[in-house]
Amino acid sequence: MPGDWREALIASLALVSDRIADRGSAIAHWDVGRETVVNTFQRFALPISWDFSETAVLSETTGSYSGQLEWVARYLEHGVNASTSSVKPYPAKRSAINLEGEYEAIITDPPYYDAIGYSNLMDFFHVWLRRSTHGLSSDIDAAFQEPLGPKWDHDTGDGELIDDASRFDGDRARSKQNYEDGMARAFQACHSALKSDGRLIVAFANKSPDAWETLVAALIRAGFVVDGSWPIQTEMGNRPRAMASAALSSSVWLVCKKRPPARPGWDNTVLAEMRERIRTQLRDFWDAGIRGPDFVWSATGPALEAFSKYPVVKKADEAGAQMSVSEFLREVRRIVVDFVVGRVLTQDGEAEAISGLDDVTTYYLLHRKDFGLDKAPIGACILYALSCNLSDRELTDRLDILARAGKTLFDALEPVLSPVEGDDDRTDETEESEADSGGTGNTVKLKAWHQRRAKWLGIESPRERPVPLIDQAHRLMHLWRAGDEVKVNDYLDTRGLKRNALFVQLLQALIELAPAGSEERAILESLSNHIAAHGGIAPSRQAALQLGEAGGSE
């Protein structure tokens, strides 16, 4: 056979050996549901396993040679068909800071901050490939000349770029700074290698605000302006990072061009332009079905078009101060969550973003809309909390909104806390739900209304925050369940909730989010009807229904 065929066949068979090794280690275990061997890297960790599943390599069953050969053959068939009209690529093993030549476009999927150490993952496969392909060609031998994958080289200031404190004697600050400087150097090399009208395309799917801030700062520092952005669903749901995590299902692809010479910008002008740009994009992304953390980060691209036009952005009301990337992205996230909550409150109507809703209620609606009362990945919840100027610790320990890893602080103190006044009757539904109110290390659960029983609920708020509307709604539900209409009316009047349009809108949204036929929905509907019947504002949907009924009777 021709030499390139020989190389391709042996290299492909070497991949088969790699797949067998991945399913033949002492960490591989049996998946009872699928009745298959789960490979070594089912998630980003190498956990100790009490047992393992031994594959029969020469059989026709899971993990066998024939099975792995089939998977490699499937990919080759797909890859050949997909690349029939492509230009022949010329792969080069080279550092990103040492680009040679001039390019019309550079496309990169950069290291994800502190999320994945690919070089460590590579080592497992590298040792097998190094043996299987030895002597195949001079290029392949050169690629595998080192015994392990490339790590960070302190002497040359080059190597795998990732925020890993273990490579800097445990110094987190040094590791973080090294990553940020390295990203800037790589983007600066891209800037130098691009033609004047060239484009840099960056694919990013990290959920960490710090990671995004580092990426954006590096792009601006290197002289780029974001020219467009596209959220593309690129991530497999069964990949290691997606299992029991908040990993995104979409990558945000940022299209960047070289920034022309520009004077510093002013924050008030930049924010106004950002709000104008982001409004249309948010509607488009929502109509395209993008939801959850994906939606929050998808909006980052359009917003950056306004911010990255300037080398620096100054604060108009603070002499000498500059608006940081962190401050800008915080503004963006808040606009996005207000937009989402506006859609929740209007049941996906065309209303603009809701303003004036308190942070805790905003978080509650975001979480309830995306995850209901089921277990939710902690990463997504942290992102939502940050977007609402909160922390996951506040939501679990102080605000009694989330439960994590078994019992929260309030659950532990429940025997000594007085329950909500007038609600001493605990049903089986309450007890059953509280028995499963916690989460595992990577998950949390939103506490159901009947699990929130602290005496201060709806009366006062920790840390001198205004009492959240969701707390007031839940207190009213406790009072209504106890059958004390006098206390319900007194609470409504004292808080001015009957004429509070936002509160009535919240009740209607909670009705829509509650399961049909549940006690929660029944109480909420009764409260909503009670408010409307006693001079309060009627929800728009309920008012329309009442008008329809009246017309029919006539």
PDB file of C-alpha atoms in Angstrom, residues 12-205:
ATOM      1  CA  SER A  12      -6.137   4.190  13.345  1.00  0.00           C
ATOM      2  CA  LEU A  13      -5.410   0.768  14.845  1.00  0.00           C
ATOM      3  CA  ALA A  14      -3.370   2.534  17.537  1.00  0.00           C
ATOM      4  CA  LEU A  15      -6.541   4.441  18.458  1.00  0.00           C
ATOM      5  CA  VAL A  16      -8.328   1.113  18.816  1.00  0.00           C
ATOM      6  CA  SER A  17      -5.671   0.060  21.342  1.00  0.00           C
ATOM      7  CA  ASP A  18      -6.202   3.329  23.213  1.00  0.00           C
ATOM      8  CA  ARG A  19      -9.940   2.695  23.448  1.00  0.00           C
ATOM      9  CA  ILE A  20      -9.316  -0.817  24.757  1.00  0.00           C
ATOM     10  CA  ALA A  21      -6.980   0.584  27.421  1.00  0.00           C
ATOM     11  CA  ASP A  22      -9.666   3.112  28.415  1.00  0.00           C
ATOM     12  CA  ARG A  23     -12.097   0.245  29.027  1.00  0.00           C
ATOM     13  CA  GLY A  24      -9.585  -2.186  30.439  1.00  0.00           C
ATOM     14  CA  SER A  25      -8.310  -0.382  33.512  1.00  0.00           C
ATOM     15  CA  ALA A  26      -9.152  -1.236  37.118  1.00  0.00           C
ATOM     16  CA  ILE A  27     -11.299   1.918  37.286  1.00  0.00           C
ATOM     17  CA  ALA A  28     -13.701   0.803  34.543  1.00  0.00           C
ATOM     18  CA  HIS A  29     -16.956  -0.479  36.028  1.00  0.00           C
ATOM     19  CA  TRP A  30     -20.268  -2.002  34.946  1.00  0.00           C
ATOM     20  CA  ASP A  31     -23.272   0.114  33.991  1.00  0.00           C
ATOM     21  CA  VAL A  32     -26.254  -1.942  35.185  1.00  0.00           C
ATOM     22  CA  GLY A  33     -28.782   0.101  33.211  1.00  0.00           C
ATOM     23  CA  ARG A  34     -27.064  -0.083  29.822  1.00  0.00           C
ATOM     24  CA  GLU A  35     -25.252  -3.372  30.524  1.00  0.00           C
ATOM     25  CA  THR A  36     -21.956  -2.025  29.205  1.00  0.00           C
ATOM     26  CA  VAL A  37     -18.498  -1.329  30.556  1.00  0.00           C
ATOM     27  CA  VAL A  38     -18.107   2.311  31.593  1.00  0.00           C
ATOM     28  CA  ASN A  39     -14.705   3.594  30.520  1.00  0.00           C
ATOM     29  CA  THR A  40     -11.967   4.975  32.787  1.00  0.00           C
ATOM     30  CA  PHE A  41     -12.705   8.610  32.005  1.00  0.00           C
ATOM     31  CA  GLN A  42     -16.433   8.652  32.626  1.00  0.00           C
ATOM     32  CA  ARG A  43     -15.881  11.981  34.399  1.00  0.00           C
ATOM     33  CA  PHE A  44     -12.992  14.298  35.113  1.00  0.00           C
ATOM     34  CA  ALA A  45     -11.552  12.322  38.004  1.00  0.00           C
ATOM     35  CA  LEU A  46      -9.825   9.035  38.741  1.00  0.00           C
ATOM     36  CA  PRO A  47     -11.837   7.761  41.706  1.00  0.00           C
ATOM     37  CA  ILE A  48     -11.062   4.696  43.772  1.00  0.00           C
ATOM     38  CA  SER A  49     -13.546   1.983  42.832  1.00  0.00           C
ATOM     39  CA  TRP A  50     -14.540  -0.912  45.072  1.00  0.00           C
ATOM     40  CA  ASP A  51     -14.919  -3.205  42.095  1.00  0.00           C
ATOM     41  CA  PHE A  52     -14.261  -3.147  38.365  1.00  0.00           C
ATOM     42  CA  SER A  53     -15.555  -4.803  35.239  1.00  0.00           C
ATOM     43  CA  GLU A  54     -13.053  -6.893  33.306  1.00  0.00           C
ATOM     44  CA  THR A  55     -13.560  -6.860  29.555  1.00  0.00           C
ATOM     45  CA  ALA A  56     -13.191  -9.913  27.327  1.00  0.00           C
ATOM     46  CA  VAL A  57     -11.078  -8.284  24.623  1.00  0.00           C
ATOM     47  CA  LEU A  58     -11.289 -11.155  22.110  1.00  0.00           C
ATOM     48  CA  SER A  59     -15.063 -11.553  22.434  1.00  0.00           C
ATOM     49  CA  GLU A  60     -17.857  -9.708  20.628  1.00  0.00           C
ATOM     50  CA  THR A  61     -19.146  -8.033  23.811  1.00  0.00           C
ATOM     51  CA  THR A  62     -18.758  -4.568  25.323  1.00  0.00           C
ATOM     52  CA  GLY A  63     -15.203  -3.262  25.511  1.00  0.00           C
ATOM     53  CA  SER A  64     -13.884  -5.819  23.032  1.00  0.00           C
ATOM     54  CA  TYR A  65     -11.419  -5.266  20.221  1.00  0.00           C
ATOM     55  CA  SER A  66     -14.105  -5.685  17.564  1.00  0.00           C
ATOM     56  CA  GLY A  67     -16.340  -3.119  19.284  1.00  0.00           C
ATOM     57  CA  GLN A  68     -13.601  -0.494  19.481  1.00  0.00           C
ATOM     58  CA  LEU A  69     -12.607  -1.181  15.865  1.00  0.00           C
ATOM     59  CA  GLU A  70     -16.229  -0.546  14.869  1.00  0.00           C
ATOM     60  CA  TRP A  71     -16.306   2.822  16.632  1.00  0.00           C
ATOM     61  CA  VAL A  72     -13.072   3.982  14.999  1.00  0.00           C
ATOM     62  CA  ALA A  73     -14.353   2.810  11.598  1.00  0.00           C
ATOM     63  CA  ARG A  74     -17.593   4.743  12.113  1.00  0.00           C
ATOM     64  CA  TYR A  75     -15.672   7.932  12.816  1.00  0.00           C
ATOM     65  CA  LEU A  76     -13.410   7.418   9.771  1.00  0.00           C
ATOM     66  CA  GLU A  77     -16.448   6.970   7.535  1.00  0.00           C
ATOM     67  CA  HIS A  78     -18.033  10.118   8.918  1.00  0.00           C
ATOM     68  CA  GLY A  79     -14.790  12.098   8.754  1.00  0.00           C
ATOM     69  CA  VAL A  80     -14.030  11.092   5.154  1.00  0.00           C
ATOM     70  CA  ASN A  81     -17.545  12.018   4.016  1.00  0.00           C
ATOM     71  CA  ALA A  82     -17.439  15.337   5.867  1.00  0.00           C
ATOM     72  CA  SER A  83     -14.083  16.378   4.420  1.00  0.00           C
ATOM     73  CA  THR A  84     -14.420  15.347   0.764  1.00  0.00           C
ATOM     74  CA  SER A  85     -14.318  18.970  -0.426  1.00  0.00           C
ATOM     75  CA  SER A  86     -12.015  20.316   2.285  1.00  0.00           C
ATOM     76  CA  VAL A  87      -8.553  21.700   1.676  1.00  0.00           C
ATOM     77  CA  LYS A  88      -5.831  19.330   2.830  1.00  0.00           C
ATOM     78  CA  PRO A  89      -4.754  20.379   6.344  1.00  0.00           C
ATOM     79  CA  TYR A  90      -1.171  20.757   7.470  1.00  0.00           C
ATOM     80  CA  PRO A  91      -1.034  20.028  11.207  1.00  0.00           C
ATOM     81  CA  ALA A  92       1.883  21.501  13.113  1.00  0.00           C
ATOM     82  CA  LYS A  93       2.992  20.756  16.670  1.00  0.00           C
ATOM     83  CA  ARG A  94       3.763  24.296  17.750  1.00  0.00           C
ATOM     84  CA  SER A  95       3.144  26.703  20.619  1.00  0.00           C
ATOM     85  CA  ALA A  96       0.312  29.226  20.227  1.00  0.00           C
ATOM     86  CA  ILE A  97       2.723  32.080  21.020  1.00  0.00           C
ATOM     87  CA  ASN A  98       5.019  31.122  18.113  1.00  0.00           C
ATOM     88  CA  LEU A  99       2.752  31.507  15.077  1.00  0.00           C
ATOM     89  CA  GLU A 100       4.436  31.757  11.686  1.00  0.00           C
ATOM     90  CA  GLY A 101       2.930  33.179   8.515  1.00  0.00           C
ATOM     91  CA  GLU A 102      -0.070  35.428   7.828  1.00  0.00           C
ATOM     92  CA  TYR A 103      -3.631  34.206   8.106  1.00  0.00           C
ATOM     93  CA  GLU A 104      -7.116  35.278   7.070  1.00  0.00           C
ATOM     94  CA  ALA A 105      -8.692  33.471  10.031  1.00  0.00           C
ATOM     95  CA  ILE A 106      -7.562  31.816  13.255  1.00  0.00           C
ATOM     96  CA  ILE A 107     -10.047  29.551  15.041  1.00  0.00           C
ATOM     97  CA  THR A 108      -9.291  28.441  18.578  1.00  0.00           C
ATOM     98  CA  ASP A 109     -10.920  26.557  21.429  1.00  0.00           C
ATOM     99  CA  PRO A 110      -8.702  27.860  24.252  1.00  0.00           C
ATOM    100  CA  PRO A 111      -7.914  26.217  27.606  1.00  0.00           C
ATOM    101  CA  TYR A 112     -10.858  26.465  29.970  1.00  0.00           C
ATOM    102  CA  TYR A 113      -9.189  28.271  32.852  1.00  0.00           C
ATOM    103  CA  ASP A 114      -9.097  25.791  35.766  1.00  0.00           C
ATOM    104  CA  ALA A 115     -11.700  23.367  34.409  1.00  0.00           C
ATOM    105  CA  ILE A 116      -9.764  20.625  32.631  1.00  0.00           C
ATOM    106  CA  GLY A 117      -6.068  19.720  32.637  1.00  0.00           C
ATOM    107  CA  TYR A 118      -5.896  18.136  29.212  1.00  0.00           C
ATOM    108  CA  SER A 119      -2.230  17.251  29.543  1.00  0.00           C
ATOM    109  CA  ASN A 120      -2.974  15.021  32.544  1.00  0.00           C
ATOM    110  CA  LEU A 121      -5.751  13.333  30.591  1.00  0.00           C
ATOM    111  CA  MET A 122      -3.442  12.991  27.610  1.00  0.00           C
ATOM    112  CA  ASP A 123      -0.820  11.069  29.596  1.00  0.00           C
ATOM    113  CA  PHE A 124      -3.045   7.995  29.927  1.00  0.00           C
ATOM    114  CA  PHE A 125      -3.335   7.681  26.136  1.00  0.00           C
ATOM    115  CA  HIS A 126       0.051   9.147  25.243  1.00  0.00           C
ATOM    116  CA  VAL A 127       2.033   6.180  26.605  1.00  0.00           C
ATOM    117  CA  TRP A 128       0.069   3.697  24.478  1.00  0.00           C
ATOM    118  CA  LEU A 129       0.181   5.775  21.298  1.00  0.00           C
ATOM    119  CA  ARG A 130       3.925   6.363  21.770  1.00  0.00           C
ATOM    120  CA  ARG A 131       4.536   2.604  21.733  1.00  0.00           C
ATOM    121  CA  SER A 132       1.969   1.706  19.054  1.00  0.00           C
ATOM    122  CA  THR A 133       3.173   4.261  16.495  1.00  0.00           C
ATOM    123  CA  HIS A 134       6.927   4.186  17.168  1.00  0.00           C
ATOM    124  CA  GLY A 135       8.912   4.192  13.913  1.00  0.00           C
ATOM    125  CA  LEU A 136       5.851   4.890  11.779  1.00  0.00           C
ATOM    126  CA  SER A 137       7.204   8.231  10.517  1.00  0.00           C
ATOM    127  CA  SER A 138       9.664  10.910  11.542  1.00  0.00           C
ATOM    128  CA  ASP A 139       6.831  13.403  12.191  1.00  0.00           C
ATOM    129  CA  ILE A 140       4.997  11.004  14.502  1.00  0.00           C
ATOM    130  CA  ASP A 141       8.193  10.078  16.342  1.00  0.00           C
ATOM    131  CA  ALA A 142       8.900  13.785  16.848  1.00  0.00           C
ATOM    132  CA  ALA A 143       5.380  14.316  18.220  1.00  0.00           C
ATOM    133  CA  PHE A 144       5.883  11.533  20.782  1.00  0.00           C
ATOM    134  CA  GLN A 145       9.520  12.146  21.631  1.00  0.00           C
ATOM    135  CA  GLU A 146       8.669  13.105  25.217  1.00  0.00           C
ATOM    136  CA  PRO A 147       7.515  10.345  27.607  1.00  0.00           C
ATOM    137  CA  LEU A 148       4.437  12.336  28.688  1.00  0.00           C
ATOM    138  CA  GLY A 149       2.217  15.138  27.388  1.00  0.00           C
ATOM    139  CA  PRO A 150       3.456  18.749  27.518  1.00  0.00           C
ATOM    140  CA  LYS A 151       3.299  20.469  30.913  1.00  0.00           C
ATOM    141  CA  TRP A 152       4.144  24.045  31.855  1.00  0.00           C
ATOM    142  CA  ASP A 153       7.862  24.785  31.483  1.00  0.00           C
ATOM    143  CA  HIS A 154       8.949  27.477  33.943  1.00  0.00           C
ATOM    144  CA  ASP A 155      12.310  27.933  32.210  1.00  0.00           C
ATOM    145  CA  THR A 156      10.923  28.702  28.759  1.00  0.00           C
ATOM    146  CA  GLY A 157       7.662  30.267  29.975  1.00  0.00           C
ATOM    147  CA  ASP A 158       5.727  28.005  27.616  1.00  0.00           C
ATOM    148  CA  GLY A 159       3.669  24.809  27.697  1.00  0.00           C
ATOM    149  CA  GLU A 160       0.123  23.815  28.589  1.00  0.00           C
ATOM    150  CA  LEU A 161      -1.779  26.885  29.742  1.00  0.00           C
ATOM    151  CA  ILE A 162      -4.147  26.194  32.629  1.00  0.00           C
ATOM    152  CA  ASP A 163      -4.771  27.629  36.081  1.00  0.00           C
ATOM    153  CA  ASP A 164      -3.381  24.810  38.231  1.00  0.00           C
ATOM    154  CA  ALA A 165      -1.843  25.895  41.525  1.00  0.00           C
ATOM    155  CA  SER A 166      -0.039  22.552  41.952  1.00  0.00           C
ATOM    156  CA  ARG A 167       2.324  23.597  39.181  1.00  0.00           C
ATOM    157  CA  PHE A 168       3.278  26.710  41.146  1.00  0.00           C
ATOM    158  CA  ASP A 169       3.984  25.163  44.551  1.00  0.00           C
ATOM    159  CA  GLY A 170       0.360  25.680  45.568  1.00  0.00           C
ATOM    160  CA  ASP A 171       0.470  29.436  44.927  1.00  0.00           C
ATOM    161  CA  ARG A 172      -3.008  30.215  43.541  1.00  0.00           C
ATOM    162  CA  ALA A 173      -2.225  33.868  42.822  1.00  0.00           C
ATOM    163  CA  ARG A 174       0.853  32.998  40.733  1.00  0.00           C
ATOM    164  CA  SER A 175      -1.042  30.297  38.847  1.00  0.00           C
ATOM    165  CA  LYS A 176      -3.941  32.634  38.040  1.00  0.00           C
ATOM    166  CA  GLN A 177      -1.618  35.424  36.914  1.00  0.00           C
ATOM    167  CA  ASN A 178       0.365  33.024  34.738  1.00  0.00           C
ATOM    168  CA  TYR A 179      -2.820  31.869  33.009  1.00  0.00           C
ATOM    169  CA  GLU A 180      -4.018  35.420  32.394  1.00  0.00           C
ATOM    170  CA  ASP A 181      -0.651  36.553  31.044  1.00  0.00           C
ATOM    171  CA  GLY A 182      -0.376  33.451  28.874  1.00  0.00           C
ATOM    172  CA  MET A 183      -3.816  33.984  27.341  1.00  0.00           C
ATOM    173  CA  ALA A 184      -2.916  37.593  26.524  1.00  0.00           C
ATOM    174  CA  ARG A 185       0.367  36.482  24.912  1.00  0.00           C
ATOM    175  CA  ALA A 186      -1.438  33.882  22.795  1.00  0.00           C
ATOM    176  CA  PHE A 187      -4.046  36.387  21.602  1.00  0.00           C
ATOM    177  CA  GLN A 188      -1.345  38.966  20.895  1.00  0.00           C
ATOM    178  CA  ALA A 189       0.415  36.378  18.715  1.00  0.00           C
ATOM    179  CA  CYS A 190      -2.882  35.819  16.877  1.00  0.00           C
ATOM    180  CA  HIS A 191      -3.257  39.576  16.412  1.00  0.00           C
ATOM    181  CA  SER A 192       0.207  39.801  14.855  1.00  0.00           C
ATOM    182  CA  ALA A 193      -0.372  36.804  12.568  1.00  0.00           C
ATOM    183  CA  LEU A 194      -3.751  37.966  11.212  1.00  0.00           C
ATOM    184  CA  LYS A 195      -4.158  40.063   8.095  1.00  0.00           C
ATOM    185  CA  SER A 196      -5.642  43.528   8.595  1.00  0.00           C
ATOM    186  CA  ASP A 197      -9.133  42.264   7.729  1.00  0.00           C
ATOM    187  CA  GLY A 198      -8.657  38.837   9.309  1.00  0.00           C
ATOM    188  CA  ARG A 199     -10.858  37.283  11.973  1.00  0.00           C
ATOM    189  CA  LEU A 200     -10.142  35.512  15.233  1.00  0.00           C
ATOM    190  CA  ILE A 201     -12.872  33.026  16.242  1.00  0.00           C
ATOM    191  CA  VAL A 202     -12.880  31.896  19.868  1.00  0.00           C
ATOM    192  CA  ALA A 203     -15.112  29.047  21.077  1.00  0.00           C
ATOM    193  CA  PHE A 204     -15.752  29.096  24.821  1.00  0.00           C
ATOM    194  CA  ALA A 205     -18.102  27.009  26.988  1.00  0.00           C
TER     195      ALA A 205
END
